[in-house]
Short mmCIF file of C-alpha atoms in Angstrom, two decimals:
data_model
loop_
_atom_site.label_atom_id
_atom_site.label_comp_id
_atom_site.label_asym_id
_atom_site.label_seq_id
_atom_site.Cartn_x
_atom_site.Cartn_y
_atom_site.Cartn_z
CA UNK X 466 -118.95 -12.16 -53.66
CA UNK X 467 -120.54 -11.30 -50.27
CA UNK X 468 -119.15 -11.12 -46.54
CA UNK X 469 -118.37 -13.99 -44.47
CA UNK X 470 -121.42 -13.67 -41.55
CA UNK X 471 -120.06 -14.65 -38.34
CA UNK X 472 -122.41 -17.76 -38.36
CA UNK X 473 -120.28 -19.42 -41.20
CA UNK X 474 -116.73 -18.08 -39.64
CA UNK X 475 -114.53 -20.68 -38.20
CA UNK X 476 -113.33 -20.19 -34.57
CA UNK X 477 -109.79 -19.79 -33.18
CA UNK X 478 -107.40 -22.38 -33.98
CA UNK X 479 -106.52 -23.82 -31.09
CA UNK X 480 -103.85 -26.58 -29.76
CA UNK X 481 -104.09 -29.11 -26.80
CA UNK X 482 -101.01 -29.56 -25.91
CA UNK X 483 -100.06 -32.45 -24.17
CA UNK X 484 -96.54 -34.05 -21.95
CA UNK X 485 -95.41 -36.93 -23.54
CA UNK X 486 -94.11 -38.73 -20.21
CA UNK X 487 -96.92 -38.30 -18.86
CA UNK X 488 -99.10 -40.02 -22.11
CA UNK X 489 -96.58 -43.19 -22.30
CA UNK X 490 -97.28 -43.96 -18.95
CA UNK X 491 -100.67 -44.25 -19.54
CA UNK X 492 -101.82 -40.97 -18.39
CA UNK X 493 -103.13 -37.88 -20.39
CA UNK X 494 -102.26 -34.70 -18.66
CA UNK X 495 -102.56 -31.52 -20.89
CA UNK X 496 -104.50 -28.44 -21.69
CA UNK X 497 -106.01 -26.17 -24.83
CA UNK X 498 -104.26 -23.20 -25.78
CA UNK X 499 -104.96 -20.88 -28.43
CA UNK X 500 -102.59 -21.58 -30.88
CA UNK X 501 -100.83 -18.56 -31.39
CA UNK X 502 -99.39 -19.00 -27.90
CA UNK X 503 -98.30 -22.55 -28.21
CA UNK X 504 -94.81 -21.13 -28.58
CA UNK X 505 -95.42 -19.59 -24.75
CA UNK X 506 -96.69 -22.98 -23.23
CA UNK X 507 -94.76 -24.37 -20.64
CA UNK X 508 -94.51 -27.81 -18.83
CA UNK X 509 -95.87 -25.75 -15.67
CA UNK X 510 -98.85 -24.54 -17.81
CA UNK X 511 -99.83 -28.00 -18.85
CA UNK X 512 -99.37 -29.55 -15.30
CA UNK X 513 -102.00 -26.42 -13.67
CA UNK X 514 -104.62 -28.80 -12.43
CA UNK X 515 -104.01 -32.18 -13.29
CA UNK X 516 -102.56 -32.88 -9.70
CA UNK X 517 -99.52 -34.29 -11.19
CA UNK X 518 -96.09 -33.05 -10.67
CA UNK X 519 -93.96 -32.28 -13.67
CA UNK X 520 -90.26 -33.54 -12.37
CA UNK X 521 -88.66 -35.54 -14.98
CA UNK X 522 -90.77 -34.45 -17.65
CA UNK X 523 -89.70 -33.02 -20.68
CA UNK X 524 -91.18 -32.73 -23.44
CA UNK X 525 -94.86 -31.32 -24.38
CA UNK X 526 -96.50 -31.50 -27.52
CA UNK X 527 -99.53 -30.50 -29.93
CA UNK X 528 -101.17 -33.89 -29.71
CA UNK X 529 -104.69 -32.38 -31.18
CA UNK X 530 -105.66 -29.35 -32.44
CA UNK X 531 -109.21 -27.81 -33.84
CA UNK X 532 -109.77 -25.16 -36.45
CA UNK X 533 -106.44 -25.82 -38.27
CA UNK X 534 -107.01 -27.52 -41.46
CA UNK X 535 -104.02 -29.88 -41.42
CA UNK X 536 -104.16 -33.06 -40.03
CA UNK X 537 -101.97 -35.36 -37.19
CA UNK X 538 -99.65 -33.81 -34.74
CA UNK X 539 -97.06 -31.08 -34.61
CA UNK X 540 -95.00 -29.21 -32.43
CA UNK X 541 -95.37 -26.16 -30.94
CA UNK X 542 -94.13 -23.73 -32.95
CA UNK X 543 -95.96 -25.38 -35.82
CA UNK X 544 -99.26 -24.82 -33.93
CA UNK X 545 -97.87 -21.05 -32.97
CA UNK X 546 -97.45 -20.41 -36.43
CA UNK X 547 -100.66 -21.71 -37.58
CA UNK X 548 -102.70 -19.15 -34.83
CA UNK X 549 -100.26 -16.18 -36.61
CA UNK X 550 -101.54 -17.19 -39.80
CA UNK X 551 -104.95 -16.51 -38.63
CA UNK X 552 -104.43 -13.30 -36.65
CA UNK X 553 -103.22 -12.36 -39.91
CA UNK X 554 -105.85 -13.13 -42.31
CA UNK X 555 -108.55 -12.45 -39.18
CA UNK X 556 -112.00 -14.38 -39.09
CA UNK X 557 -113.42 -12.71 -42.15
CA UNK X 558 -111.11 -14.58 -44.08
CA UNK X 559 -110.03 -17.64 -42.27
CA UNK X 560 -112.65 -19.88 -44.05
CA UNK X 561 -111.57 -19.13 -47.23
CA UNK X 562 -107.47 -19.92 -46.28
CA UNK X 563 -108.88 -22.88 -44.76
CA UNK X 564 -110.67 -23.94 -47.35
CA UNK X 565 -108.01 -23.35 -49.51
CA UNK X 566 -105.17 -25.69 -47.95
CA UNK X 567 -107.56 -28.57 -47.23
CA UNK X 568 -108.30 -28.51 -50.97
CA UNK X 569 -105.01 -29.19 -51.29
CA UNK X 570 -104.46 -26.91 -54.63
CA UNK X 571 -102.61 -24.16 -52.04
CA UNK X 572 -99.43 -23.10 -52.26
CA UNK X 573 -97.58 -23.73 -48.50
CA UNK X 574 -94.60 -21.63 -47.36
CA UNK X 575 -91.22 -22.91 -47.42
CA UNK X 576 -91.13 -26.65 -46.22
CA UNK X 577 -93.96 -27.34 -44.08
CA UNK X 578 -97.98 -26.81 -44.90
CA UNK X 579 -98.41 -23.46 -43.75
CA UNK X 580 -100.39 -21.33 -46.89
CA UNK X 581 -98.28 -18.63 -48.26
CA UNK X 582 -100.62 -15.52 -47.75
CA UNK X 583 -99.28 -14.06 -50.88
CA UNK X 584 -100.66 -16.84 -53.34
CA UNK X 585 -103.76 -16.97 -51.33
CA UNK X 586 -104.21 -13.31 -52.29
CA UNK X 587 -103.59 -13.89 -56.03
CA UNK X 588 -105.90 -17.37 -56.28
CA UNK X 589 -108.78 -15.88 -53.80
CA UNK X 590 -111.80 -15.11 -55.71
CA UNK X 591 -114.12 -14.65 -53.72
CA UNK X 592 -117.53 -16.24 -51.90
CA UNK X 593 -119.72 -16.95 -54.44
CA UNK X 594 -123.84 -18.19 -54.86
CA UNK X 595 -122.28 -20.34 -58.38
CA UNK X 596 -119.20 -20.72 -59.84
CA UNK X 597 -121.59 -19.53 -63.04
CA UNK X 598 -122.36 -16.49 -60.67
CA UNK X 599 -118.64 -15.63 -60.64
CA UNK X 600 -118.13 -16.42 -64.63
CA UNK X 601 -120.68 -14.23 -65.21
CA UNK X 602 -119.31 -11.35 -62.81
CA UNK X 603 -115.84 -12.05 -64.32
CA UNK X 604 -117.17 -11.31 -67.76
CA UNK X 605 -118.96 -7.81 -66.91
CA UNK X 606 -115.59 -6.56 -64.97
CA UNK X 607 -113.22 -7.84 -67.72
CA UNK X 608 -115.54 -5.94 -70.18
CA UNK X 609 -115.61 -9.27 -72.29
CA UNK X 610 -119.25 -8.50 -74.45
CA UNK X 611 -118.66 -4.86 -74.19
CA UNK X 612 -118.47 -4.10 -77.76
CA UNK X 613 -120.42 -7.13 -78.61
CA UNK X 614 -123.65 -7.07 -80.74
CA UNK X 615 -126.48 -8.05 -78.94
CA UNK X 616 -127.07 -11.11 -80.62
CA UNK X 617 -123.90 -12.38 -80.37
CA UNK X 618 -124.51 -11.95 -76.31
CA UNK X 619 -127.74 -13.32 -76.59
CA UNK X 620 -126.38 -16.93 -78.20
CA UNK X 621 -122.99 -16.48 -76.22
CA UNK X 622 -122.54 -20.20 -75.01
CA UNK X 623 -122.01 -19.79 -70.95
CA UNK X 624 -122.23 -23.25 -70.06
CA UNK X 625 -119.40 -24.06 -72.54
CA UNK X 626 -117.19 -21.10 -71.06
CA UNK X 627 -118.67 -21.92 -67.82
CA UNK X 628 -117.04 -25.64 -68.25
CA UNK X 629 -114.07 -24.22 -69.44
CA UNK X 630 -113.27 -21.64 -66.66
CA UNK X 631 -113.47 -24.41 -64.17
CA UNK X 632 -110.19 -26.01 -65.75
CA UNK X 633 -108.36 -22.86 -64.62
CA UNK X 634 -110.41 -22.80 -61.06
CA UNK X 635 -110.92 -24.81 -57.90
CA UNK X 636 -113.99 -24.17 -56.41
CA UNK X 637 -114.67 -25.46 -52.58
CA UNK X 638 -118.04 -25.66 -50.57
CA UNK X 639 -118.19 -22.45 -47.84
CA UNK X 640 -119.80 -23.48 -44.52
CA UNK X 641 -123.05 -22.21 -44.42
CA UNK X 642 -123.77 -22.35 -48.26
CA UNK X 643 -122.20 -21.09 -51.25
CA UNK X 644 -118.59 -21.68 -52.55
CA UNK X 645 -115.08 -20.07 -52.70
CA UNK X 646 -113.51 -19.86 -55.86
CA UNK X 647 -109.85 -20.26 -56.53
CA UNK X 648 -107.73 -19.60 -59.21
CA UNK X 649 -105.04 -22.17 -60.02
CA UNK X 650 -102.01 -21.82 -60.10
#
């Protein structure tokens, strides 16, 4: 596989985090965070500048959120945990994680969606041109037609294992070209 550029990287995931008796009276008064600091935010933070006071409100929540590959709502510490996720995995390889859960063959951690970095490592195989440009890879570091004749490697039938491989595989489109490939579980 090659490096992620930072042209196909996705950006910070970040939270806007909202007061919620402030939005059922009809009026929107929040801010974005980066996520990994949603935990932090306070009804004072996402008051700064909306010219409305914060007495009797109590309650503030991730009402939308961007470079997080779940969808709808979630609290706080949800979104906190999401932006820990990535500090973990950094840029390089947040595109692959999130292409990973919103294929929906990842493995989450414990009860909610978050990926469990663990079985990412195992089922990450890379950024590939193909998924026949990983078989092929796969087969020279595996040693597969090492000790092969070359005429049995000259009438091998790729496409066949090709085809077959991809039972075992999910492969997802990369931003900016190319694909990740995936083992499965």
């Amino acid at each position: 596989g090659r490096p992620m550029t930072a042209a196909t990287a996705h950006q910070t995931p970040r939270a806007w985090i909202g007061c919620l008796a402030h939005l059922n009276s009809g009026h929107l008064v929040g801010e974005w965070f980066d996520a990994v600091d949603a935990d932090q935010v306070t009804l004072a933070d996402v008051h700064k500048g909306s010219g409305r006071g914060y007495a009797g409100c109590e309650e503030i929540w991730c009402l939308d959120h961007e470079n997080i590959p779940v969808r709808g709502e979630f609290g706080l510490q949800e979104a906190a945990e999401w932006g820990r996720v990535y500090e973990e995995v950094g840029d390089q390889l947040w595109p692959a994680v999130y292409a990973w859960v919103e294929s929906g063959s990842y493995v989450a951690e414990g009860t909610g969606e978050l990926p469990s970095l663990s079985d990412f490592e195992d089922a990450y195989q890379g950024h590939w041109d193909s998924f026949r440009e990983y078989v092929e890879q796969l087969a020279e570091d595996v040693g597969m037609m090492q000790d092969w004749p070359e005429e049995a490697i000259r009438y091998f039938d790729w496409a066949g294992w090709t085809r077959d491989l991809a039972y075992d595989h999910v492969v997802y489109d990369a931003p900016g070209g190319g694909l990740y490939v995936f083992r499965s579980s």
